mmCIF file of C-alpha atoms and ligand atoms in Angstrom:
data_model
loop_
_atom_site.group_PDB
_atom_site.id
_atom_site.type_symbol
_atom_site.label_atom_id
_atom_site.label_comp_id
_atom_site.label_asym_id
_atom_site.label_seq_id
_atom_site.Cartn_x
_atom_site.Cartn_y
_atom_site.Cartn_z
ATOM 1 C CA UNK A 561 110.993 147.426 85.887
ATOM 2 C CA UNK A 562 108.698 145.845 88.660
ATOM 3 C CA UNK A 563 109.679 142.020 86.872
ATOM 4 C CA UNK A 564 112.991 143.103 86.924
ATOM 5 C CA UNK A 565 113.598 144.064 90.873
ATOM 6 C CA UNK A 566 110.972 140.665 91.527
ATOM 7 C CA UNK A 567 113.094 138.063 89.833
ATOM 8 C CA UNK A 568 116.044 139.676 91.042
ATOM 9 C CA UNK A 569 118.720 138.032 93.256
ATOM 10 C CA UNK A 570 119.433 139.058 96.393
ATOM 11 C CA UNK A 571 122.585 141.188 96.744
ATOM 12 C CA UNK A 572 122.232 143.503 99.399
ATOM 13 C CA UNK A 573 118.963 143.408 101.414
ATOM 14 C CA UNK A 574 117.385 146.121 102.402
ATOM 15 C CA UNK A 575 115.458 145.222 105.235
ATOM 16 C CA UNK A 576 118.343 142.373 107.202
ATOM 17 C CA UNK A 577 120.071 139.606 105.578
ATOM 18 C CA UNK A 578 116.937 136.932 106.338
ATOM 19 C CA UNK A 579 114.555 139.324 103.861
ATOM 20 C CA UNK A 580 113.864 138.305 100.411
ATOM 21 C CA UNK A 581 113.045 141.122 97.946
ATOM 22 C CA UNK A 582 109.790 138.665 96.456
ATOM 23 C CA UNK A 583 107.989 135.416 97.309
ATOM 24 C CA UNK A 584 110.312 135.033 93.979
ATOM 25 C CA UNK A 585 112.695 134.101 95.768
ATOM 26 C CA UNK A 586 111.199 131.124 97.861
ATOM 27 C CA UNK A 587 110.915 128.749 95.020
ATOM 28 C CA UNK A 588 113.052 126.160 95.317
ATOM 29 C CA UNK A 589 115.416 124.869 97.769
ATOM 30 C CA UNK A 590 112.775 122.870 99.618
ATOM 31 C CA UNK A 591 113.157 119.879 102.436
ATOM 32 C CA UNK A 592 114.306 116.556 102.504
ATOM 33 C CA UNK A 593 112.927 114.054 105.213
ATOM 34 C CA UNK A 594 113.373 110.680 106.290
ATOM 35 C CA UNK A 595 110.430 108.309 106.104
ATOM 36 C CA UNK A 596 111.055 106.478 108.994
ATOM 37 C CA UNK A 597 107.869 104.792 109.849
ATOM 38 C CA UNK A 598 106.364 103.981 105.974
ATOM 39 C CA UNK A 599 108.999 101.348 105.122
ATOM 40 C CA UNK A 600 106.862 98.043 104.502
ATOM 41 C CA UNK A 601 109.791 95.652 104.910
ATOM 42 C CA UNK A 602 112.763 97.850 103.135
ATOM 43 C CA UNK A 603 115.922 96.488 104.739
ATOM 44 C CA UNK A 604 117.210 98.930 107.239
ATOM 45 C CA UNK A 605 120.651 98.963 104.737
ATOM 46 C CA UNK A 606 118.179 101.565 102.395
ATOM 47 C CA UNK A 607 117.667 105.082 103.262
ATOM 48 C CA UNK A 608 113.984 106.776 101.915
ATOM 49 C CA UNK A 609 113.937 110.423 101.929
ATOM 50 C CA UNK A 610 111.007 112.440 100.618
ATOM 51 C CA UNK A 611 111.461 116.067 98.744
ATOM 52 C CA UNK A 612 108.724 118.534 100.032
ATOM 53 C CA UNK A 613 107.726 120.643 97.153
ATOM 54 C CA UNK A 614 104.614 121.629 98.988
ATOM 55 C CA UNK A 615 107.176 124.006 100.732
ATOM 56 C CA UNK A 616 107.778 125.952 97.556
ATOM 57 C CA UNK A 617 105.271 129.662 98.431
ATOM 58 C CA UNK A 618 102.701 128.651 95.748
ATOM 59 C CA UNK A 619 102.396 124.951 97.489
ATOM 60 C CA UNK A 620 104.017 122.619 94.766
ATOM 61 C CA UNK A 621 106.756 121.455 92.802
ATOM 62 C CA UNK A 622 105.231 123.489 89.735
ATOM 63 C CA UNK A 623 106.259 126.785 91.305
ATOM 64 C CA UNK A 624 110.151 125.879 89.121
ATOM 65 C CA UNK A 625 108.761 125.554 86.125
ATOM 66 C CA UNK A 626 106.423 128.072 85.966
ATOM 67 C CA UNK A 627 109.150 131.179 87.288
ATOM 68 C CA UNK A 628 111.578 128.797 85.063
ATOM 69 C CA UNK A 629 109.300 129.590 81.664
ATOM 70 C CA UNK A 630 108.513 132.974 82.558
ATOM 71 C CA UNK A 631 112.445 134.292 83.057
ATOM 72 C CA UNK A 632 112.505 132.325 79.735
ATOM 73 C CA UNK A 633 110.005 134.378 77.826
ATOM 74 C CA UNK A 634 110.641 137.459 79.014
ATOM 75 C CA UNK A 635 114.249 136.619 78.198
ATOM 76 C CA UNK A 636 113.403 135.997 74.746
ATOM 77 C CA UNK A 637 111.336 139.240 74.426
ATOM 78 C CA UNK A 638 108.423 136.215 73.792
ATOM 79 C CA UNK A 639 106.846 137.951 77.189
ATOM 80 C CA UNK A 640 106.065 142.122 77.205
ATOM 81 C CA UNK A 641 104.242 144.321 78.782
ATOM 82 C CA UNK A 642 100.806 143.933 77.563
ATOM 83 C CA UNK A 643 100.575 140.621 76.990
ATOM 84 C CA UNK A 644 98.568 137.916 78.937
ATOM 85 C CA UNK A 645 100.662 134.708 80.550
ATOM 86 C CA UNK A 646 97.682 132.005 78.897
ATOM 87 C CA UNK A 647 98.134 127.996 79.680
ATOM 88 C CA UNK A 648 96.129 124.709 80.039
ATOM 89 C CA UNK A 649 96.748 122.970 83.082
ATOM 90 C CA UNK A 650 95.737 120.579 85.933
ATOM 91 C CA UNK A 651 96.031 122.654 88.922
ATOM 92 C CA UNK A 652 99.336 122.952 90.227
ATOM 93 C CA UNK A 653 100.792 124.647 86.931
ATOM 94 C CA UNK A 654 97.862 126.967 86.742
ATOM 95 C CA UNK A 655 98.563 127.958 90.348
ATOM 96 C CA UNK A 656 102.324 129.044 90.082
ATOM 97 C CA UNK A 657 101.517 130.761 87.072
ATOM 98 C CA UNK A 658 99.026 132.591 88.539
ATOM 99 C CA UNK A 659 101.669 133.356 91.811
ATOM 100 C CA UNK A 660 104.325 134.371 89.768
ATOM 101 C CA UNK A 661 102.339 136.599 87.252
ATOM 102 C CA UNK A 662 101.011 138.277 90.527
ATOM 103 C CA UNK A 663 104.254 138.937 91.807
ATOM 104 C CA UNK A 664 105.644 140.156 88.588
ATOM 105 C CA UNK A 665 102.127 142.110 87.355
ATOM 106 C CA UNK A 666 101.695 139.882 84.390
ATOM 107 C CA UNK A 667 97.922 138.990 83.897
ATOM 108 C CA UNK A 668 97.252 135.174 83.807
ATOM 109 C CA UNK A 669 94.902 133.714 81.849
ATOM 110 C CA UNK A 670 94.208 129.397 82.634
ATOM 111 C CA UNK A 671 92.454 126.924 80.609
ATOM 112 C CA UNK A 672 91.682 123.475 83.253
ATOM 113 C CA UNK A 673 88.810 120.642 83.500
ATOM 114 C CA UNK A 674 85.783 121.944 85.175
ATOM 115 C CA UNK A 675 86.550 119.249 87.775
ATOM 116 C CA UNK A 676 89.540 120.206 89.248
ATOM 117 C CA UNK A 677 89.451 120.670 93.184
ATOM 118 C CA UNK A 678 87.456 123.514 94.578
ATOM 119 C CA UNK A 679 90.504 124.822 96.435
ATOM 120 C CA UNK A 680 92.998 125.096 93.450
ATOM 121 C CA UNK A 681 89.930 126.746 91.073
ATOM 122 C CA UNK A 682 89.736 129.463 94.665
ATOM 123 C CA UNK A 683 93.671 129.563 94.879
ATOM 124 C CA UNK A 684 93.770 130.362 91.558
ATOM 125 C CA UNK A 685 90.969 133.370 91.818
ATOM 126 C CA UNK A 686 93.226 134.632 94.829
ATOM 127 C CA UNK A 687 96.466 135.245 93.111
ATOM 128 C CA UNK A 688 94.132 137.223 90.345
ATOM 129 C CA UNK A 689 93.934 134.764 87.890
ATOM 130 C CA UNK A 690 90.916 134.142 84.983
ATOM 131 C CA UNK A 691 89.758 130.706 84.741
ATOM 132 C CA UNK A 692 88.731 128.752 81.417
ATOM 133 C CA UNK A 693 86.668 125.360 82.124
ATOM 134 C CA UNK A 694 87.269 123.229 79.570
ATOM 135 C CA UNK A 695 85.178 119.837 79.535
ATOM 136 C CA UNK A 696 85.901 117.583 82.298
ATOM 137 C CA UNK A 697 85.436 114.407 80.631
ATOM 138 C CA UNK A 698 88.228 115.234 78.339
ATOM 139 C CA UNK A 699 90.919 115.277 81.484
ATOM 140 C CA UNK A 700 93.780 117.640 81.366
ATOM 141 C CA UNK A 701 93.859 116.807 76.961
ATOM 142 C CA UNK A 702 90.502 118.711 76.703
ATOM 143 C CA UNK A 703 92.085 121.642 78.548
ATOM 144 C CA UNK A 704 95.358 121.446 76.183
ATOM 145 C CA UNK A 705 92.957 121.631 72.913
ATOM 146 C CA UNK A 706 90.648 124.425 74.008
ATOM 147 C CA UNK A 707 93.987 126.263 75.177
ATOM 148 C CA UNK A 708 95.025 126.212 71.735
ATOM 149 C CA UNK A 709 91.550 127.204 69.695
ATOM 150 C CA UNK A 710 91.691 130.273 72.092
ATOM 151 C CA UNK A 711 95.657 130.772 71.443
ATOM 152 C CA UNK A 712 95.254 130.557 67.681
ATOM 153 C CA UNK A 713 92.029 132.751 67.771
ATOM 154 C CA UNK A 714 94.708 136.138 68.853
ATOM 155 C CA UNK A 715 97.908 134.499 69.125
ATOM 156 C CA UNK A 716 99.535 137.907 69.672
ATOM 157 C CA UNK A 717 97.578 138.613 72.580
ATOM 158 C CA UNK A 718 99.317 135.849 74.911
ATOM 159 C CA UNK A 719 102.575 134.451 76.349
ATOM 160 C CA UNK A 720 101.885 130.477 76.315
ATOM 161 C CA UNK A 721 104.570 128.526 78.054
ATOM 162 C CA UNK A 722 103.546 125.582 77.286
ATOM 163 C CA UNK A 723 104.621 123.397 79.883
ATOM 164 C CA UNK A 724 104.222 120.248 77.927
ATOM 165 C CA UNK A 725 106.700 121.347 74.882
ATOM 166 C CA UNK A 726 108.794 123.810 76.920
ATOM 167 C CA UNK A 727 112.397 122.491 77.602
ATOM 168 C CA UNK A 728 112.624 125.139 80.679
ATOM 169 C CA UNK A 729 110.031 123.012 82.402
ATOM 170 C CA UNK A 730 112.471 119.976 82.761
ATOM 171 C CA UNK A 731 115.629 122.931 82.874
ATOM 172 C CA UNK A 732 114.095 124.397 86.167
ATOM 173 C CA UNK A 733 114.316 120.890 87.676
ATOM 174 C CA UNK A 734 117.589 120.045 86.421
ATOM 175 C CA UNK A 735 119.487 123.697 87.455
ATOM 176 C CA UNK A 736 117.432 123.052 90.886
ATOM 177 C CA UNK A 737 116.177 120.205 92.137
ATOM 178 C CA UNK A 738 118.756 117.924 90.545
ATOM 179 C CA UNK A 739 121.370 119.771 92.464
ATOM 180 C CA UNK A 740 119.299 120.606 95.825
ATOM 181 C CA UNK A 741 119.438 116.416 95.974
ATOM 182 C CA UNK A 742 122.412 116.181 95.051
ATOM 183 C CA UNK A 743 123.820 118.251 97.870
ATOM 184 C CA UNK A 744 121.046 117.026 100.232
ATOM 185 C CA UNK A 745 122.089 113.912 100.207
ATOM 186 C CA UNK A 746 126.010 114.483 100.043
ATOM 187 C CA UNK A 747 125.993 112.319 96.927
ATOM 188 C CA UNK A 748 124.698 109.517 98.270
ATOM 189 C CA UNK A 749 121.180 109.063 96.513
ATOM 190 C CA UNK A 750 121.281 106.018 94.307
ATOM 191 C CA UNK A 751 117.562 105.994 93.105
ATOM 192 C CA UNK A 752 115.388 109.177 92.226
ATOM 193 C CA UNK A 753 111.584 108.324 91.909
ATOM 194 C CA UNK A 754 108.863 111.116 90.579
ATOM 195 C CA UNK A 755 105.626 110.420 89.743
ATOM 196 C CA UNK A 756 104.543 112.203 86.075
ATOM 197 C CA UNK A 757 102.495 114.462 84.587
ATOM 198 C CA UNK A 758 104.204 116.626 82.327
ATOM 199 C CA UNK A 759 107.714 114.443 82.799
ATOM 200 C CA UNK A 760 109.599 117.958 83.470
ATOM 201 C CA UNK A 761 110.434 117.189 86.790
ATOM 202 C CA UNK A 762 111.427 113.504 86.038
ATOM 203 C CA UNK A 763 113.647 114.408 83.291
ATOM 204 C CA UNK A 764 115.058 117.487 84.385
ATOM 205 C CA UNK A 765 116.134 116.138 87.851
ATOM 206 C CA UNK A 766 116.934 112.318 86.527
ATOM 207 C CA UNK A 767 119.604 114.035 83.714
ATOM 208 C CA UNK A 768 121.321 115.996 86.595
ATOM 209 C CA UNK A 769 121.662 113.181 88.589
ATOM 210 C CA UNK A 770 122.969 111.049 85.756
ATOM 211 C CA UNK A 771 125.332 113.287 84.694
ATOM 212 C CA UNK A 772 126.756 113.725 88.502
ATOM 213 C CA UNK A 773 126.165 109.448 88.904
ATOM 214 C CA UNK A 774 125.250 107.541 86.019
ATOM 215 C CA UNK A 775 124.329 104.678 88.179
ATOM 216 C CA UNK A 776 121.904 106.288 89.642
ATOM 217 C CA UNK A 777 118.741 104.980 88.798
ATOM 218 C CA UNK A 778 115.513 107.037 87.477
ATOM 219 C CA UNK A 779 112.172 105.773 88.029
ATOM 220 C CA UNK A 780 108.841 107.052 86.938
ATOM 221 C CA UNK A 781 105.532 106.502 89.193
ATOM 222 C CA UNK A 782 102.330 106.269 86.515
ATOM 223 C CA UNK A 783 98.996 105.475 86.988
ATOM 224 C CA UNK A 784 98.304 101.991 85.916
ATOM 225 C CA UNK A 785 95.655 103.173 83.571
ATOM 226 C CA UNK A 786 93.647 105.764 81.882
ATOM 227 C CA UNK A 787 90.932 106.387 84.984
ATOM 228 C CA UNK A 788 92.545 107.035 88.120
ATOM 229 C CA UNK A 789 91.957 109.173 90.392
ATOM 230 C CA UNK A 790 95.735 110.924 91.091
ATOM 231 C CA UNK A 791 95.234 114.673 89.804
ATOM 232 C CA UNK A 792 98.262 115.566 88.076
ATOM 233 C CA UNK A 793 99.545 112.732 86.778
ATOM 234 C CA UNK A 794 98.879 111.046 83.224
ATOM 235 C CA UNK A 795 98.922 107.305 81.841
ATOM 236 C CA UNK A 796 100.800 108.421 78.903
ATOM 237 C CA UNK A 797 99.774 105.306 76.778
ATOM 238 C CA UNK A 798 96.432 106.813 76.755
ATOM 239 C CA UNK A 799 97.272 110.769 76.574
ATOM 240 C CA UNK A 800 99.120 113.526 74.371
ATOM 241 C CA UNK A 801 102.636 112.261 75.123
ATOM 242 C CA UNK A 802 104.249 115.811 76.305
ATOM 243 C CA UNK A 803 106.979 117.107 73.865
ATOM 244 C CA UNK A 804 109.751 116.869 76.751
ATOM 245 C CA UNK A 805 108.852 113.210 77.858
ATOM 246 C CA UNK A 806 111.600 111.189 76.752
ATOM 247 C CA UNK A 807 110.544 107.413 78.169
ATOM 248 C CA UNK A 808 114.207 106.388 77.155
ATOM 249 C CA UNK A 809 116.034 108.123 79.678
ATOM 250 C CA UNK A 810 114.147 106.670 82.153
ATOM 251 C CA UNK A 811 115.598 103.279 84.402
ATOM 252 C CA UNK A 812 112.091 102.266 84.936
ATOM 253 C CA UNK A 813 108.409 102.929 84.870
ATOM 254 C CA UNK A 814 105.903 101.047 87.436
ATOM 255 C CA UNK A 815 102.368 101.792 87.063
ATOM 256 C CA UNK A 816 100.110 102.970 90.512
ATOM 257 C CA UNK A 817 96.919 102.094 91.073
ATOM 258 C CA UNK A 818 94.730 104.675 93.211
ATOM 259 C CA UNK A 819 93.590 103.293 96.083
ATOM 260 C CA UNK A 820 96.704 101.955 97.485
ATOM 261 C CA UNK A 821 98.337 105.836 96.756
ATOM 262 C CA UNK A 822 95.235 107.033 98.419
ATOM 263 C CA UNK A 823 96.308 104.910 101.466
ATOM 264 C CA UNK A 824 99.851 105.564 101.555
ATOM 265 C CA UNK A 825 98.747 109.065 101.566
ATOM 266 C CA UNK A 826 96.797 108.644 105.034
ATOM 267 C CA UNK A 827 99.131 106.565 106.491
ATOM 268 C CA UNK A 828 102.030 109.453 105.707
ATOM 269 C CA UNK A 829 99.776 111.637 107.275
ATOM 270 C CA UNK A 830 99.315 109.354 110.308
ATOM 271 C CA UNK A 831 102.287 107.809 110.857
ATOM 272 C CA UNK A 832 105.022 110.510 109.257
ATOM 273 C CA UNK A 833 102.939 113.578 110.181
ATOM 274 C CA UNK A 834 103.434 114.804 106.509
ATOM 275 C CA UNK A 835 99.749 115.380 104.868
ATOM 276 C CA UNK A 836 100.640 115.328 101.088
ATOM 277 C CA UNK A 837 98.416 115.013 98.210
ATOM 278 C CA UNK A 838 97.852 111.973 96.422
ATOM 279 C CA UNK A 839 101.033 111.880 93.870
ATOM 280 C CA UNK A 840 102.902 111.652 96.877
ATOM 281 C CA UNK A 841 101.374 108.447 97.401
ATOM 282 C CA UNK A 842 101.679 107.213 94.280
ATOM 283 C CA UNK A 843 105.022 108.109 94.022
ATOM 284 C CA UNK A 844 105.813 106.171 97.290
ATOM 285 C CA UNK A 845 104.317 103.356 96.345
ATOM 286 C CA UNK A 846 106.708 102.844 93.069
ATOM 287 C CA UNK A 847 109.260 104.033 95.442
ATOM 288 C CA UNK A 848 108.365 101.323 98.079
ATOM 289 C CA UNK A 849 108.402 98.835 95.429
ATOM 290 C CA UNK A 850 112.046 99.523 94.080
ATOM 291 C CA UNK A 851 113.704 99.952 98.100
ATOM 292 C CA UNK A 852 111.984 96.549 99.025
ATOM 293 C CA UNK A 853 114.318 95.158 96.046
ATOM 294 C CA UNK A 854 117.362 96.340 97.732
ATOM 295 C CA UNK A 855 119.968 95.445 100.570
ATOM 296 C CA UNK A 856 121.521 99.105 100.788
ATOM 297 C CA UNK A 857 120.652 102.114 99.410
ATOM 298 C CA UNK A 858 119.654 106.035 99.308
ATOM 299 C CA UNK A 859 115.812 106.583 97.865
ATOM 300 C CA UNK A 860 114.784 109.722 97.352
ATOM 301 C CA UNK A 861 111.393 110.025 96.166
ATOM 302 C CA UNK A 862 109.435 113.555 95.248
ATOM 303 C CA UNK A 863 106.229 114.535 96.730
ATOM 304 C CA UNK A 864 104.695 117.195 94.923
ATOM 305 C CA UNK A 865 102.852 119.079 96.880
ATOM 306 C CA UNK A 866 100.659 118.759 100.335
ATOM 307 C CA UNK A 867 97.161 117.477 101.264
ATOM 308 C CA UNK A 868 95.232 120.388 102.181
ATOM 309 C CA UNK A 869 94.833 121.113 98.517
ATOM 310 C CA UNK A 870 92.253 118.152 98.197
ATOM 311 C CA UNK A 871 90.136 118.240 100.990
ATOM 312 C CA UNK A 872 87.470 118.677 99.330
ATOM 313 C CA UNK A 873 88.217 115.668 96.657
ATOM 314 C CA UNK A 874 88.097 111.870 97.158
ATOM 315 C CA UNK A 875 91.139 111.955 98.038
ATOM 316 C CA UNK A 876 89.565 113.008 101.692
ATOM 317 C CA UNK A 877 86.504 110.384 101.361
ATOM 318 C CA UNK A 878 89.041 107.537 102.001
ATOM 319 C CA UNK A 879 90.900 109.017 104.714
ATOM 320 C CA UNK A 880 87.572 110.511 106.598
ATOM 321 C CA UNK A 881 85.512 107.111 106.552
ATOM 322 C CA UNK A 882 83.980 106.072 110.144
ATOM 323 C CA UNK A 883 86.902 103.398 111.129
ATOM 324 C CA UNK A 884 88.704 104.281 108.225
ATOM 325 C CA UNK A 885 92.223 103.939 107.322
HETATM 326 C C1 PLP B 1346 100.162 117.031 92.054
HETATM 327 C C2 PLP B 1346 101.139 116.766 90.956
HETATM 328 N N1 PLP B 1346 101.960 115.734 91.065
HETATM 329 C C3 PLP B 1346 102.852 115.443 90.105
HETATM 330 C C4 PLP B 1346 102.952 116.182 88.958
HETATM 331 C C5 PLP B 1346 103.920 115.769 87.897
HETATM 332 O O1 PLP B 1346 104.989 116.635 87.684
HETATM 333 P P1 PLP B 1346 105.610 116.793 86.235
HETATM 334 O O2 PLP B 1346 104.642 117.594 85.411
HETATM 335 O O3 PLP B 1346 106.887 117.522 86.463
HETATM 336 O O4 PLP B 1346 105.794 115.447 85.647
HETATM 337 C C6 PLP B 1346 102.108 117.272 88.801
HETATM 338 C C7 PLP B 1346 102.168 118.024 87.575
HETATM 339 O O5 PLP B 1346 101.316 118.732 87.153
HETATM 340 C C8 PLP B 1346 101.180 117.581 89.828
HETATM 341 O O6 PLP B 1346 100.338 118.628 89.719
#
């Protein structure tokens, strides 16, 4: 009954017609800006806009899949009362499970490398949520394996979404933020860039885009190689390709390396007054790349989430250095 009135729609408010009946109800329909001042020689003929899913209530783009899966299993009778929402995950995930299992009473239940960032491992603990630390020199593929000894171990215990195999990941981003683009930018966007962990948002958003354009062009951001140092992201060459990454539907893919994300990052910060975290940056930079290509154009180019989740990673050594960047 409580899940119900949460994910509910708004019909007729009870408090004024500016009142949502849950934080439910905030996911999605985040901003699009104009990068005005991080253009590195793109011809003024080409038109960067960034997507702010740090706006979404639990502070990334992973707040759509997560309330995405969940509708999904409780849909499919897959999620009851009684049972425990259970996942491995990076950070982001973990937190919007953890936000929307709090809004809906659902006990959550996360598996993630002992190194994530101190803040996600405390935003986590806020919304309620246990932690798991799996091993953290096995990345976010150490967290997926110890996520599934403990699944099989009382499999009817849990609710595992299972955002690498779970087509409602990429089916949040293409009901949603395909079409918030879409409509954001009249039409007009000719290139979509996202940088990729689990691929849901690439995919998901890239197929609605195609199907409304199929000239517009879908290009992944990926770290260059297996050791980087953009949480969230994965060098698939060198990982558990997710079940719902499908490289052929992708235009393009052009590898990051860290440090120059890491600097686009500060110089966003500086120069666009937008602190995002560090897939932002590497998601500009393989944007950057592609808009420097072209004479005209309409870029728009996903930033995940915002840079006061990391201040307490590298991410903020860089950026805090005496004369630094
Ligand atoms: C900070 C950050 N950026 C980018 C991504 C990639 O998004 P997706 O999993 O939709 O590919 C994630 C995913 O976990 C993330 O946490």
């Amino acid at each position: 009954m409580l899940a119900r009135a949460a994910l509910a729609r708004p019909t007729s408010p009870s408090v004024g017609p500016l009142a949502v009946p849950s934080a439910l109800q905030l996911v999605g329909n985040t901003p699009l800006v104009e990068i005005v001042k991080v253009r590195d020689g793109v011809m003024p003929g080409v038109r960067l806009y960034a997507k702010l899913e740090g706006f979404n209530p639990g502070g990334s783009v992973k707040d759509r899949p997560a309330l995405k899966m969940i509708e999904d299993g409780l849909a499919t009778g897959r999620l009851v009362p009684g049972k425990t929402i259970l996942d491995s995950t990076s950070g982001n995930t973990g937190i919007a499970l953890a936000m929307v299992g709090a809004a809906l009473g659902y006990p959550v239940e996360l598996v993630m490398p002992g190194n994530v960032s101190a803040e996600r491992k405390k935003i986590v603990a806020a919304f309620g949520a246990k932690v798991i630390y799996s091993d953290p020199l096995e990345g976010s593929d150490g967290a997926i394996r110890l996520c599934r000894r403990i699944l099989a171990e009382a499999p009817e215990r849990y609710f595992k979404p299972d955002q690498y195999n779970n087509p409602a990941n990429s089916l949040a981003h293409y009901e949603t933020t395909g079409p918030e683009i879409w409509r954001q930018t009249e039409g007009r966007v000719t290139h979509f860039v996202a940088a990729i962990g689990t691929g849901g948002t690439i995919m998901g958003t890239g197929r609605y885009l195609k199907e409304r354009n199929p000239a517009i062009q879908v290009i992944a951001a990926e770290p260059e190689d297996a050791f980087h140092g953009l949480e969230g992201l994965k060098h698939m060459a060198s990982s558990i390709v997710p079940g719902i990454f499908h490289e052929e539907e992708l235009d393009r893919k052009i590898g990051v390396a860290t440090d120059p994300a890491y600097d686009l990052v500060y110089r966003v910060g500086r120069e666009e007054g937008l602190l995002v975290g560090q897939s932002s940056g590497a998601a500009l930079l393989a944007a950057l790349e592609v808009a420097r290509t072209l004479r005209e154009g309409t870029l728009v180019v996903l930033f995940p989430d915002l840079g006061d989740r990391y201040l307490s990673t590298t991410l903020w050594l860089g950026w805090s250095k005496p004369g630094g960047p």
